[in-house]
PDB file of C-alpha atoms in Angstrom:
ATOM      1  CA  ASP U   1     -11.208  26.822  20.245  1.00 47.00           C
ATOM      2  CA  ALA U   2      -9.199  25.634  17.429  1.00 49.00           C
ATOM      3  CA  GLY U   3     -10.202  23.355  14.591  1.00 48.00           C
ATOM      4  CA  LYS U   4     -14.055  23.996  15.118  1.00 49.00           C
ATOM      5  CA  PRO U   5     -16.206  25.273  12.805  1.00 53.00           C
ATOM      6  CA  VAL U   6     -17.495  29.306  13.186  1.00 58.00           C
ATOM      7  CA  TRP U   7     -20.686  30.256  11.503  1.00 59.00           C
ATOM      8  CA  VAL U   8     -20.386  33.475   9.778  1.00 58.00           C
ATOM      9  CA  GLU U   9     -23.356  35.635   7.692  1.00 68.00           C
ATOM     10  CA  SER U  10     -23.261  34.746   4.109  1.00 66.00           C
ATOM     11  CA  THR U  11     -22.127  38.490   3.974  1.00 70.00           C
ATOM     12  CA  HIS U  12     -19.113  37.975   5.755  1.00 64.00           C
ATOM     13  CA  PRO U  13     -15.731  38.010   3.552  1.00 61.00           C
ATOM     14  CA  ALA U  14     -14.799  34.554   4.620  1.00 57.00           C
ATOM     15  CA  ALA U  15     -18.026  33.121   3.301  1.00 56.00           C
ATOM     16  CA  SER U  16     -16.751  34.105  -0.122  1.00 55.00           C
ATOM     17  CA  GLU U  17     -12.644  33.537   0.308  1.00 52.00           C
ATOM     18  CA  VAL U  18     -11.173  32.170  -2.582  1.00 49.00           C
ATOM     19  CA  ARG U  19      -9.747  28.551  -1.466  1.00 52.00           C
ATOM     20  CA  LEU U  20      -7.485  26.455  -3.312  1.00 50.00           C
ATOM     21  CA  SER U  21      -8.386  23.064  -4.110  1.00 57.00           C
ATOM     22  CA  THR U  22      -5.123  20.945  -5.816  1.00 56.00           C
ATOM     23  CA  PHE U  23      -5.734  19.171  -9.512  1.00 56.00           C
ATOM     24  CA  THR U  24      -3.542  16.401  -8.414  1.00 58.00           C
ATOM     25  CA  ASP U  25      -3.438  14.254 -11.751  1.00 59.00           C
ATOM     26  CA  ALA U  26      -5.401  12.301 -13.275  1.00 61.00           C
ATOM     27  CA  VAL U  27      -5.636   8.612 -12.270  1.00 65.00           C
ATOM     28  CA  GLY U  28      -5.423   5.688 -14.096  1.00 73.00           C
ATOM     29  CA  PRO U  29      -5.927   6.592 -18.399  1.00 75.00           C
ATOM     30  CA  ALA U  30      -6.758   9.668 -19.243  1.00 74.00           C
ATOM     31  CA  ASN U  31      -8.106  11.667 -22.514  1.00 77.00           C
ATOM     32  CA  GLU U  32      -5.493  13.881 -23.412  1.00 79.00           C
ATOM     33  CA  ALA U  33      -7.488  15.722 -25.930  1.00 85.00           C
ATOM     34  CA  ASN U  34      -9.600  16.893 -22.694  1.00 83.00           C
ATOM     35  CA  PRO U  35      -8.112  16.813 -19.618  1.00 77.00           C
ATOM     36  CA  TYR U  36     -11.234  17.957 -17.651  1.00 81.00           C
ATOM     37  CA  ALA U  37     -13.105  14.354 -18.955  1.00 80.00           C
ATOM     38  CA  ASP U  38     -12.142  11.641 -16.709  1.00 75.00           C
ATOM     39  CA  ASN U  39     -10.035  10.134 -13.843  1.00 75.00           C
ATOM     40  CA  LEU U  40      -9.648  13.178 -11.830  1.00 78.00           C
ATOM     41  CA  MET U  41      -8.595  13.963  -8.636  1.00 76.00           C
ATOM     42  CA  PHE U  42      -9.047  16.704  -6.342  1.00 77.00           C
ATOM     43  CA  ILE U  43      -7.100  17.072  -3.007  1.00 75.00           C
ATOM     44  CA  GLY U  44      -8.816  19.605  -0.839  1.00 75.00           C
ATOM     45  CA  ASP U  45     -12.475  20.679   0.790  1.00 82.00           C
ATOM     46  CA  SER U  46     -15.408  18.745  -0.964  1.00 88.00           C
ATOM     47  CA  LEU U  47     -17.037  21.785  -1.173  1.00 90.00           C
ATOM     48  CA  ASP U  48     -14.564  23.252  -2.991  1.00 87.00           C
ATOM     49  CA  ALA U  49     -14.092  20.315  -5.211  1.00 88.00           C
ATOM     50  CA  LEU U  50     -17.850  20.032  -6.106  1.00 93.00           C
ATOM     51  CA  ARG U  51     -18.220  24.101  -6.688  1.00 92.00           C
ATOM     52  CA  ILE U  52     -15.210  23.477  -9.675  1.00 89.00           C
ATOM     53  CA  LEU U  53     -17.124  20.518 -10.876  1.00 91.00           C
ATOM     54  CA  ALA U  54     -20.306  22.466 -11.142  1.00 93.00           C
ATOM     55  CA  GLU U  55     -19.139  25.812 -11.699  1.00 90.00           C
ATOM     56  CA  VAL U  56     -15.968  26.284 -13.548  1.00 88.00           C
ATOM     57  CA  PRO U  57     -16.734  26.293 -17.273  1.00 90.00           C
ATOM     58  CA  GLU U  58     -14.136  23.545 -18.417  1.00 89.00           C
ATOM     59  CA  PHE U  59     -15.528  20.755 -15.614  1.00 90.00           C
ATOM     60  CA  ARG U  60     -19.223  22.184 -15.670  1.00 93.00           C
ATOM     61  CA  ARG U  61     -19.383  21.188 -19.358  1.00 94.00           C
ATOM     62  CA  GLU U  62     -18.244  17.755 -18.755  1.00 93.00           C
ATOM     63  CA  TYR U  63     -20.214  17.148 -15.139  1.00 94.00           C
ATOM     64  CA  ARG U  64     -23.105  19.277 -14.346  1.00 96.00           C
ATOM     65  CA  GLY U  65     -25.982  17.063 -15.145  1.00 97.00           C
ATOM     66  CA  LYS U  66     -24.264  14.469 -16.033  1.00 96.00           C
ATOM     67  CA  VAL U  67     -23.032  12.206 -12.988  1.00 95.00           C
ATOM     68  CA  LYS U  68     -24.859   8.939 -12.366  1.00 94.00           C
ATOM     69  CA  LEU U  69     -23.980   8.153  -9.122  1.00 94.00           C
ATOM     70  CA  VAL U  70     -22.523   9.825  -6.221  1.00 95.00           C
ATOM     71  CA  TYR U  71     -21.360   8.150  -3.103  1.00 94.00           C
ATOM     72  CA  ILE U  72     -20.238  10.060  -0.100  1.00 92.00           C
ATOM     73  CA  ASP U  73     -18.875   9.225   3.645  1.00 87.00           C
ATOM     74  CA  PRO U  74     -19.685  12.475   5.385  1.00 84.00           C
ATOM     75  CA  PRO U  75     -18.191  13.253   8.547  1.00 83.00           C
ATOM     76  CA  PHE U  76     -20.867  11.580  10.832  1.00 74.00           C
ATOM     77  CA  ASN U  77     -20.405  13.924  13.843  1.00 76.00           C
ATOM     78  CA  THR U  78     -19.528  11.586  16.357  1.00 70.00           C
ATOM     79  CA  GLY U  79     -18.434  13.979  18.761  1.00 69.00           C
ATOM     80  CA  GLU U  80     -14.924  12.175  18.913  1.00 73.00           C
ATOM     81  CA  THR U  81     -11.607  13.823  18.355  1.00 74.00           C
ATOM     82  CA  PHE U  82      -9.357  12.276  15.449  1.00 70.00           C
ATOM     83  CA  THR U  83      -5.702  12.935  14.438  1.00 73.00           C
ATOM     84  CA  HIS U  84      -6.582  14.806  11.740  1.00 69.00           C
ATOM     85  CA  TYR U  85     -10.109  16.875  12.511  1.00 68.00           C
ATOM     86  CA  ASP U  86     -12.439  17.519  15.401  1.00 71.00           C
ATOM     87  CA  ASP U  87     -15.666  14.907  14.104  1.00 69.00           C
ATOM     88  CA  TRP U  88     -18.628  17.225  15.723  1.00 75.00           C
ATOM     89  CA  MET U  89     -20.287  20.205  15.022  1.00 76.00           C
ATOM     90  CA  GLU U  90     -23.533  21.646  16.369  1.00 81.00           C
ATOM     91  CA  HIS U  91     -26.308  19.985  14.423  1.00 79.00           C
ATOM     92  CA  SER U  92     -27.541  22.828  12.619  1.00 84.00           C
ATOM     93  CA  THR U  93     -23.949  23.984  11.350  1.00 84.00           C
ATOM     94  CA  TRP U  94     -23.562  20.068  10.450  1.00 86.00           C
ATOM     95  CA  LEU U  95     -26.604  20.422   8.387  1.00 89.00           C
ATOM     96  CA  SER U  96     -25.545  23.639   6.854  1.00 90.00           C
ATOM     97  CA  PHE U  97     -22.298  22.058   5.887  1.00 89.00           C
ATOM     98  CA  MET U  98     -24.236  18.862   4.360  1.00 92.00           C
ATOM     99  CA  ARG U  99     -26.712  20.826   2.631  1.00 95.00           C
ATOM    100  CA  ASP U 100     -24.045  23.303   0.643  1.00 95.00           C
ATOM    101  CA  ARG U 101     -22.849  19.781  -0.759  1.00 95.00           C
ATOM    102  CA  LEU U 102     -25.976  18.444  -1.629  1.00 97.00           C
ATOM    103  CA  LEU U 103     -27.440  21.446  -3.473  1.00 97.00           C
ATOM    104  CA  LEU U 104     -24.027  20.530  -5.614  1.00 97.00           C
ATOM    105  CA  ILE U 105     -24.638  17.120  -5.561  1.00 97.00           C
ATOM    106  CA  LYS U 106     -28.185  17.577  -7.259  1.00 98.00           C
ATOM    107  CA  GLU U 107     -26.793  19.926  -9.894  1.00 97.00           C
ATOM    108  CA  LEU U 108     -24.166  17.470 -10.776  1.00 97.00           C
ATOM    109  CA  LEU U 109     -26.422  14.693 -11.305  1.00 97.00           C
ATOM    110  CA  ALA U 110     -27.891  13.406 -14.359  1.00 97.00           C
ATOM    111  CA  PRO U 111     -31.792  13.118 -14.458  1.00 96.00           C
ATOM    112  CA  ASP U 112     -31.147   9.244 -14.133  1.00 96.00           C
ATOM    113  CA  GLY U 113     -28.626   9.578 -11.372  1.00 97.00           C
ATOM    114  CA  SER U 114     -28.336   8.812  -7.615  1.00 97.00           C
ATOM    115  CA  ALA U 115     -26.713  10.159  -4.395  1.00 97.00           C
ATOM    116  CA  TRP U 116     -25.764   7.441  -1.921  1.00 97.00           C
ATOM    117  CA  VAL U 117     -24.522   8.977   1.704  1.00 96.00           C
ATOM    118  CA  HIS U 118     -23.020   6.863   4.169  1.00 93.00           C
ATOM    119  CA  LEU U 119     -23.857   7.486   7.759  1.00 92.00           C
ATOM    120  CA  ASP U 120     -24.223   6.300  11.320  1.00 87.00           C
ATOM    121  CA  ASP U 121     -26.874   6.516  13.348  1.00 83.00           C
ATOM    122  CA  LYS U 122     -26.002   9.586  14.789  1.00 83.00           C
ATOM    123  CA  GLU U 123     -27.053  12.307  11.980  1.00 85.00           C
ATOM    124  CA  LEU U 124     -29.240   9.619  10.165  1.00 91.00           C
ATOM    125  CA  HIS U 125     -32.408  10.963  10.927  1.00 92.00           C
ATOM    126  CA  ARG U 126     -31.749  14.612  10.254  1.00 92.00           C
ATOM    127  CA  MET U 127     -29.926  13.881   6.762  1.00 93.00           C
ATOM    128  CA  ARG U 128     -32.957  11.918   5.726  1.00 96.00           C
ATOM    129  CA  SER U 129     -35.123  14.958   6.482  1.00 96.00           C
ATOM    130  CA  LEU U 130     -32.307  17.006   4.758  1.00 96.00           C
ATOM    131  CA  MET U 131     -32.447  14.699   1.574  1.00 97.00           C
ATOM    132  CA  ASP U 132     -35.908  15.210   1.426  1.00 97.00           C
ATOM    133  CA  GLU U 133     -35.730  18.818   1.290  1.00 97.00           C
ATOM    134  CA  VAL U 134     -33.124  19.061  -1.325  1.00 97.00           C
ATOM    135  CA  PHE U 135     -34.436  16.104  -3.369  1.00 98.00           C
ATOM    136  CA  GLY U 136     -37.837  15.655  -2.374  1.00 97.00           C
ATOM    137  CA  PRO U 137     -39.097  12.924  -0.532  1.00 97.00           C
ATOM    138  CA  ASP U 138     -41.066  11.277  -3.529  1.00 97.00           C
ATOM    139  CA  ASN U 139     -37.249  10.504  -4.849  1.00 97.00           C
ATOM    140  CA  PHE U 140     -36.249   8.552  -1.588  1.00 97.00           C
ATOM    141  CA  VAL U 141     -35.217   4.754  -2.742  1.00 96.00           C
ATOM    142  CA  ALA U 142     -34.159   3.254   0.311  1.00 95.00           C
ATOM    143  CA  SER U 143     -32.053   2.899   3.527  1.00 95.00           C
ATOM    144  CA  VAL U 144     -29.617   0.205   3.007  1.00 92.00           C
ATOM    145  CA  VAL U 145     -28.222  -1.086   6.141  1.00 91.00           C
ATOM    146  CA  TRP U 146     -24.886  -2.760   5.922  1.00 83.00           C
ATOM    147  CA  GLN U 147     -23.110  -4.905   8.776  1.00 80.00           C
ATOM    148  CA  LYS U 148     -19.752  -3.679   9.914  1.00 75.00           C
ATOM    149  CA  SER U 149     -18.495  -6.055  11.984  1.00 69.00           C
ATOM    150  CA  ASP U 150     -18.618  -9.805  12.136  1.00 64.00           C
ATOM    151  CA  SER U 151     -20.067 -10.164  15.114  1.00 62.00           C
ATOM    152  CA  THR U 152     -21.320  -7.829  18.406  1.00 64.00           C
ATOM    153  CA  ARG U 153     -19.517  -6.218  20.814  1.00 64.00           C
ATOM    154  CA  ASN U 154     -20.034  -7.508  23.921  1.00 67.00           C
ATOM    155  CA  ASP U 155     -18.267  -4.503  25.731  1.00 69.00           C
ATOM    156  CA  ALA U 156     -20.703  -1.972  24.195  1.00 66.00           C
ATOM    157  CA  LYS U 157     -22.118   0.015  27.247  1.00 72.00           C
ATOM    158  CA  GLY U 158     -25.836  -0.263  25.770  1.00 69.00           C
ATOM    159  CA  LEU U 159     -26.372  -2.103  22.527  1.00 66.00           C
ATOM    160  CA  SER U 160     -24.168  -3.060  20.344  1.00 64.00           C
ATOM    161  CA  ILE U 161     -24.546  -0.705  16.939  1.00 71.00           C
ATOM    162  CA  ASP U 162     -22.812  -3.355  13.872  1.00 73.00           C
ATOM    163  CA  HIS U 163     -24.231  -1.349  11.192  1.00 79.00           C
ATOM    164  CA  ASP U 164     -24.252   1.592   9.314  1.00 88.00           C
ATOM    165  CA  THR U 165     -26.830   3.131   7.111  1.00 92.00           C
ATOM    166  CA  ILE U 166     -26.672   4.424   3.420  1.00 93.00           C
ATOM    167  CA  LEU U 167     -29.274   6.763   2.122  1.00 96.00           C
ATOM    168  CA  VAL U 168     -30.193   6.341  -1.296  1.00 97.00           C
ATOM    169  CA  TYR U 169     -31.993   8.985  -3.238  1.00 97.00           C
ATOM    170  CA  ARG U 170     -32.656   9.408  -7.005  1.00 97.00           C
ATOM    171  CA  ARG U 171     -32.435  12.906  -8.995  1.00 96.00           C
ATOM    172  CA  SER U 172     -35.971  12.360 -10.452  1.00 94.00           C
ATOM    173  CA  SER U 173     -38.477   9.608 -11.614  1.00 91.00           C
ATOM    174  CA  SER U 174     -36.400   8.390 -14.765  1.00 89.00           C
ATOM    175  CA  TRP U 175     -34.060   6.594 -12.580  1.00 88.00           C
ATOM    176  CA  GLN U 176     -33.812   3.014 -12.891  1.00 85.00           C
ATOM    177  CA  LEU U 177     -32.207   0.073 -10.750  1.00 83.00           C
ATOM    178  CA  ASN U 178     -29.820  -1.449 -13.051  1.00 81.00           C
ATOM    179  CA  ARG U 179     -30.358  -5.334 -12.314  1.00 83.00           C
ATOM    180  CA  LEU U 180     -27.923  -7.827 -12.703  1.00 83.00           C
ATOM    181  CA  PRO U 181     -29.517 -11.091 -14.206  1.00 87.00           C
ATOM    182  CA  ARG U 182     -30.258 -13.850 -12.036  1.00 86.00           C
ATOM    183  CA  THR U 183     -27.792 -17.108 -12.372  1.00 86.00           C
ATOM    184  CA  ALA U 184     -28.055 -20.054 -10.494  1.00 87.00           C
ATOM    185  CA  GLN U 185     -25.604 -19.262  -8.264  1.00 82.00           C
ATOM    186  CA  SER U 186     -27.398 -16.234  -7.083  1.00 68.00           C
TER     187      SER U 186
END
């Protein structure tokens, strides 16, 4: 079936094929003396972009172990078909897909950095276990629940789901929440 992921062994040639990510341009002001340093935009698979940042010497020097925060909004694995992709994989394939990315994200994070992963209920419990594996259960910070709609849906087949969750993990115990000072309005 076209568009569906196919599992191959790590020794299979497709597992190590070179894929191109396009470095399109800088976004906003950029450091012309060091074009690898800031305001970059990549178009391509997130795994390829993460590999470039973590492994290509010019980018690795700037980013590996120095990123303060990574926010990702991965495929939710809803089982739906969208215009540009099918959003469904076997659970084990989805977990492998996510694990590869999380391991690179962990390499990029500074000791006081954090990873924020946005999901709905479909894979949330599996992602929590995977993030415990990658970052360690002691580095779990919180499950941030946010309401994604202003009202419940009366046409829901079961319970009306009106929220998503963001799992927050720190790289290490040196991470501190950067609180804003309280004001009379807050």
